[in-house]
XYZ file of C-alpha atoms in Angstrom:
256
model
C 31.800 -23.189 27.210
C 28.257 -21.239 27.916
C 28.890 -18.156 26.375
C 29.990 -20.084 23.029
C 26.626 -22.329 23.404
C 24.856 -19.041 23.522
C 26.553 -17.165 20.989
C 25.657 -20.203 18.664
C 22.370 -20.110 19.752
C 21.782 -16.586 18.906
C 23.197 -16.893 15.638
C 21.010 -19.973 14.678
C 18.168 -17.613 15.695
C 18.946 -14.892 13.526
C 18.950 -17.378 10.770
C 16.071 -18.802 11.144
C 14.619 -15.423 11.565
C 15.808 -14.490 8.203
C 14.638 -17.375 6.665
C 11.190 -16.656 7.643
C 9.074 -16.345 4.647
C 6.629 -12.999 4.592
C 3.321 -13.459 5.199
C -0.040 -11.172 5.831
C -1.868 -13.985 8.264
C -1.918 -11.106 11.183
C -5.700 -10.528 12.157
C -7.111 -8.591 14.581
C -7.931 -4.874 15.947
C -4.966 -3.135 17.585
C -5.427 0.093 19.472
C -3.942 2.634 21.259
C -4.675 5.182 24.220
C -2.250 7.696 23.067
C -3.974 10.981 22.615
C -1.497 12.454 20.710
C -1.347 9.443 17.534
C -3.129 10.237 14.348
C -3.979 6.841 13.928
C -6.402 5.127 17.211
C -6.351 1.925 15.955
C -5.243 -0.645 13.167
C -7.412 -3.572 12.204
C -5.942 -6.188 10.075
C -7.725 -8.798 7.935
C -5.442 -11.589 7.506
C -5.204 -11.642 4.087
C -2.892 -8.490 3.364
C -5.120 -5.367 4.062
C -5.452 -2.780 7.108
C -8.179 -0.218 7.833
C -6.101 2.104 9.188
C -7.904 4.232 11.523
C -11.199 5.024 9.029
C -8.438 6.943 6.621
C -8.636 4.029 4.196
C -7.139 0.499 3.661
C -3.221 -0.230 2.654
C -1.211 -3.275 2.337
C 0.910 -5.183 4.914
C 3.329 -8.211 5.157
C 4.642 -9.441 8.623
C 8.102 -11.022 8.482
C 10.102 -12.032 11.848
C 8.628 -9.358 14.445
C 8.044 -6.661 12.091
C 4.672 -5.534 10.987
C 5.046 -3.455 7.556
C 2.316 -1.311 6.480
C 1.902 0.643 3.427
C -0.478 3.913 3.576
C -1.145 6.534 0.761
C 2.885 7.494 1.197
C 5.411 6.780 3.222
C 5.481 3.741 5.162
C 4.845 2.095 8.681
C 7.222 -0.037 10.307
C 6.148 -1.868 13.911
C 7.777 -4.394 16.256
C 4.943 -6.712 17.117
C 4.929 -9.103 20.721
C 2.676 -10.063 22.918
C -0.273 -8.641 21.103
C 1.438 -5.244 20.957
C 2.218 -3.234 17.816
C 5.038 -0.820 18.805
C 5.597 1.930 16.261
C 9.263 1.861 14.629
C 9.286 4.714 11.959
C 8.268 8.215 11.377
C 4.760 8.633 12.263
C 3.855 5.898 14.150
C 7.281 5.911 16.493
C 7.370 6.068 20.074
C 3.443 4.750 20.059
C 1.826 1.305 21.067
C -1.093 -0.172 19.596
C -2.599 -3.155 22.083
C -5.026 -6.598 20.340
C -8.604 -5.700 21.584
C -9.937 -9.290 22.117
C -13.392 -8.027 22.623
C -13.611 -6.253 19.247
C -13.895 -7.846 16.184
C -11.573 -7.503 12.554
C -12.966 -9.337 10.201
C -11.247 -12.264 8.278
C -10.943 -12.051 4.788
C -8.164 -14.945 4.274
C -9.878 -17.869 1.735
C -6.795 -18.943 -0.228
C -4.056 -19.473 2.195
C -1.333 -19.948 -0.807
C -2.860 -16.827 -2.954
C -2.200 -14.505 0.345
C 1.353 -15.713 1.061
C 2.354 -15.192 -2.573
C 1.041 -11.891 -1.985
C 2.842 -11.111 0.809
C 6.457 -12.161 -0.379
C 5.787 -10.054 -3.761
C 5.261 -7.317 -1.533
C 8.171 -7.937 0.889
C 9.834 -8.036 -2.265
C 8.490 -4.514 -3.649
C 9.480 -3.243 0.024
C 12.941 -4.508 -0.429
C 13.506 -3.089 -4.037
C 11.930 0.130 -3.494
C 12.653 1.426 -0.372
C 14.239 4.904 -1.672
C 17.543 5.168 -0.472
C 16.886 9.109 -1.680
C 13.880 10.773 -1.378
C 11.205 10.242 -4.316
C 11.244 13.608 -5.468
C 15.185 13.041 -6.332
C 14.026 9.810 -7.899
C 11.924 11.560 -10.415
C 14.843 13.830 -11.611
C 17.092 10.609 -11.855
C 16.773 8.802 -15.456
C 18.428 5.440 -14.266
C 16.676 5.370 -10.897
C 13.709 6.249 -12.636
C 14.689 3.765 -14.843
C 15.085 0.798 -12.707
C 12.109 1.262 -10.735
C 9.817 1.438 -13.300
C 11.589 -1.805 -14.179
C 10.483 -3.162 -11.268
C 7.080 -2.213 -10.953
C 6.600 -3.717 -14.345
C 7.947 -6.934 -13.153
C 5.684 -7.053 -9.671
C 2.408 -5.917 -11.436
C 2.926 -8.517 -14.050
C 3.920 -11.485 -11.774
C 0.178 -10.154 -9.796
C 1.334 -7.577 -7.294
C -1.746 -5.573 -7.071
C -0.090 -2.168 -5.501
C 2.528 -2.468 -8.373
C 0.271 -1.988 -10.896
C -1.637 0.532 -9.426
C 1.597 2.387 -9.602
C 2.243 1.162 -12.927
C -1.134 3.032 -13.565
C -0.245 6.413 -11.906
C 3.088 6.278 -14.121
C 1.471 5.633 -17.522
C -1.235 8.975 -16.544
C 1.814 10.546 -16.136
C 3.710 9.844 -19.167
C 0.515 10.391 -21.144
C 0.550 14.216 -20.154
C 3.948 14.595 -20.465
C 5.872 13.738 -17.893
C 7.013 15.192 -14.179
C 8.427 18.167 -16.191
C 5.435 18.913 -17.610
C 3.870 18.984 -14.552
C 6.209 20.829 -12.831
C 6.221 23.844 -15.346
C 2.085 23.838 -15.854
C 2.851 22.610 -19.482
C 0.795 19.108 -19.250
C -0.976 17.972 -22.333
C -4.277 17.591 -23.093
C -5.051 13.136 -21.896
C -6.639 11.443 -24.712
C -8.315 8.166 -23.736
C -5.047 5.355 -23.754
C -7.000 2.297 -24.182
C -3.387 0.446 -22.730
C -4.512 2.366 -19.445
C -8.057 2.162 -19.158
C -7.301 -1.982 -19.456
C -4.533 -1.746 -16.732
C -7.100 -0.039 -14.713
C -9.544 -3.266 -15.288
C -6.816 -5.340 -14.870
C -6.202 -4.456 -11.283
C -10.080 -4.435 -10.337
C -9.981 -7.592 -11.270
C -7.323 -8.831 -8.964
C -9.483 -7.887 -6.182
C -8.130 -4.789 -5.700
C -11.102 -2.242 -4.602
C -9.110 0.959 -5.399
C -8.774 -0.125 -8.973
C -12.213 1.648 -8.849
C -11.034 4.936 -7.569
C -7.982 5.012 -9.766
C -10.215 4.444 -13.179
C -12.814 6.886 -11.934
C -10.270 9.652 -11.631
C -8.794 8.752 -14.982
C -12.034 8.792 -16.421
C -12.725 12.452 -14.606
C -9.640 13.817 -16.103
C -10.525 12.762 -19.484
C -13.954 14.659 -19.141
C -16.140 11.598 -19.319
C -18.019 12.355 -15.510
C -20.681 9.964 -16.151
C -18.317 6.951 -15.897
C -15.788 8.215 -13.794
C -19.362 8.492 -11.238
C -19.666 4.710 -12.540
C -16.567 3.713 -11.026
C -16.326 5.705 -8.265
C -19.568 4.736 -6.898
C -18.452 0.734 -7.246
C -15.731 1.388 -5.096
C -17.576 3.013 -2.432
C -20.043 0.022 -2.743
C -17.029 -2.180 -2.213
C -16.145 -0.220 1.236
C -13.170 2.502 -0.774
C -13.340 5.862 1.604
C -10.892 7.356 -1.125
C -13.257 6.428 -3.672
C -16.665 8.495 -1.939
C -13.491 11.396 -1.346
C -12.829 11.137 -5.050
C -16.419 11.618 -5.723
C -16.820 14.296 -3.435
C -13.951 16.628 -4.340
C -15.022 16.129 -8.038
C -18.423 17.551 -7.290
C -16.861 20.174 -5.009
C -15.071 21.178 -7.755
C -17.867 21.066 -10.601
C -20.012 23.402 -8.249
C -17.265 26.079 -8.705
């Protein structure tokens, strides 16, 4: 009888775990003692943004005992227990990060309902876009690319800034002739597209600082260096390391 009770408890626990809603209220500074890891720390702001060892900020959500982080590329998955993150995916596998209680990570949570909604949209993004094949293959699969574009468009319209950032990139790619043009070096010279600028401004209005980085880079591709510099500077002033890097690379390119 005991084993059946334990089995039932296990089933109930599993159901409760899966029923838990995604959230992004994890807050704190997690540091590793490993000398081999590329990422010495992760600082979570309790509102969906995580500082990835000073390289820039990514999005994240927590569901059950899993923490999912989105850097520029790829994805980091951790298990969390007793104030410890244990890497469970490539780039972070077999490494542990412990909460530093004597270190302060800024808590930016102001609107609990809005933060939870964003976490749930990010979880939906994760479920729908986590590639079964690699991204390069998807670019040459019209059906997969069509489904991906629809998903990104829907999530952007529903308020997920990360999806809007990806939509921005897709629109720019389409304007220069698509992936085929990139691979054959036959890209078209971009012309100012008001819809792309409008989307960039929308991303910024959503509170996504990297909207300045994206919009600045778009202006730079159009040859409008004045507007590009203004956007990058705004991003840098708001704490974006990526905006500063984009500005530096542009200056180095112009100096050649």
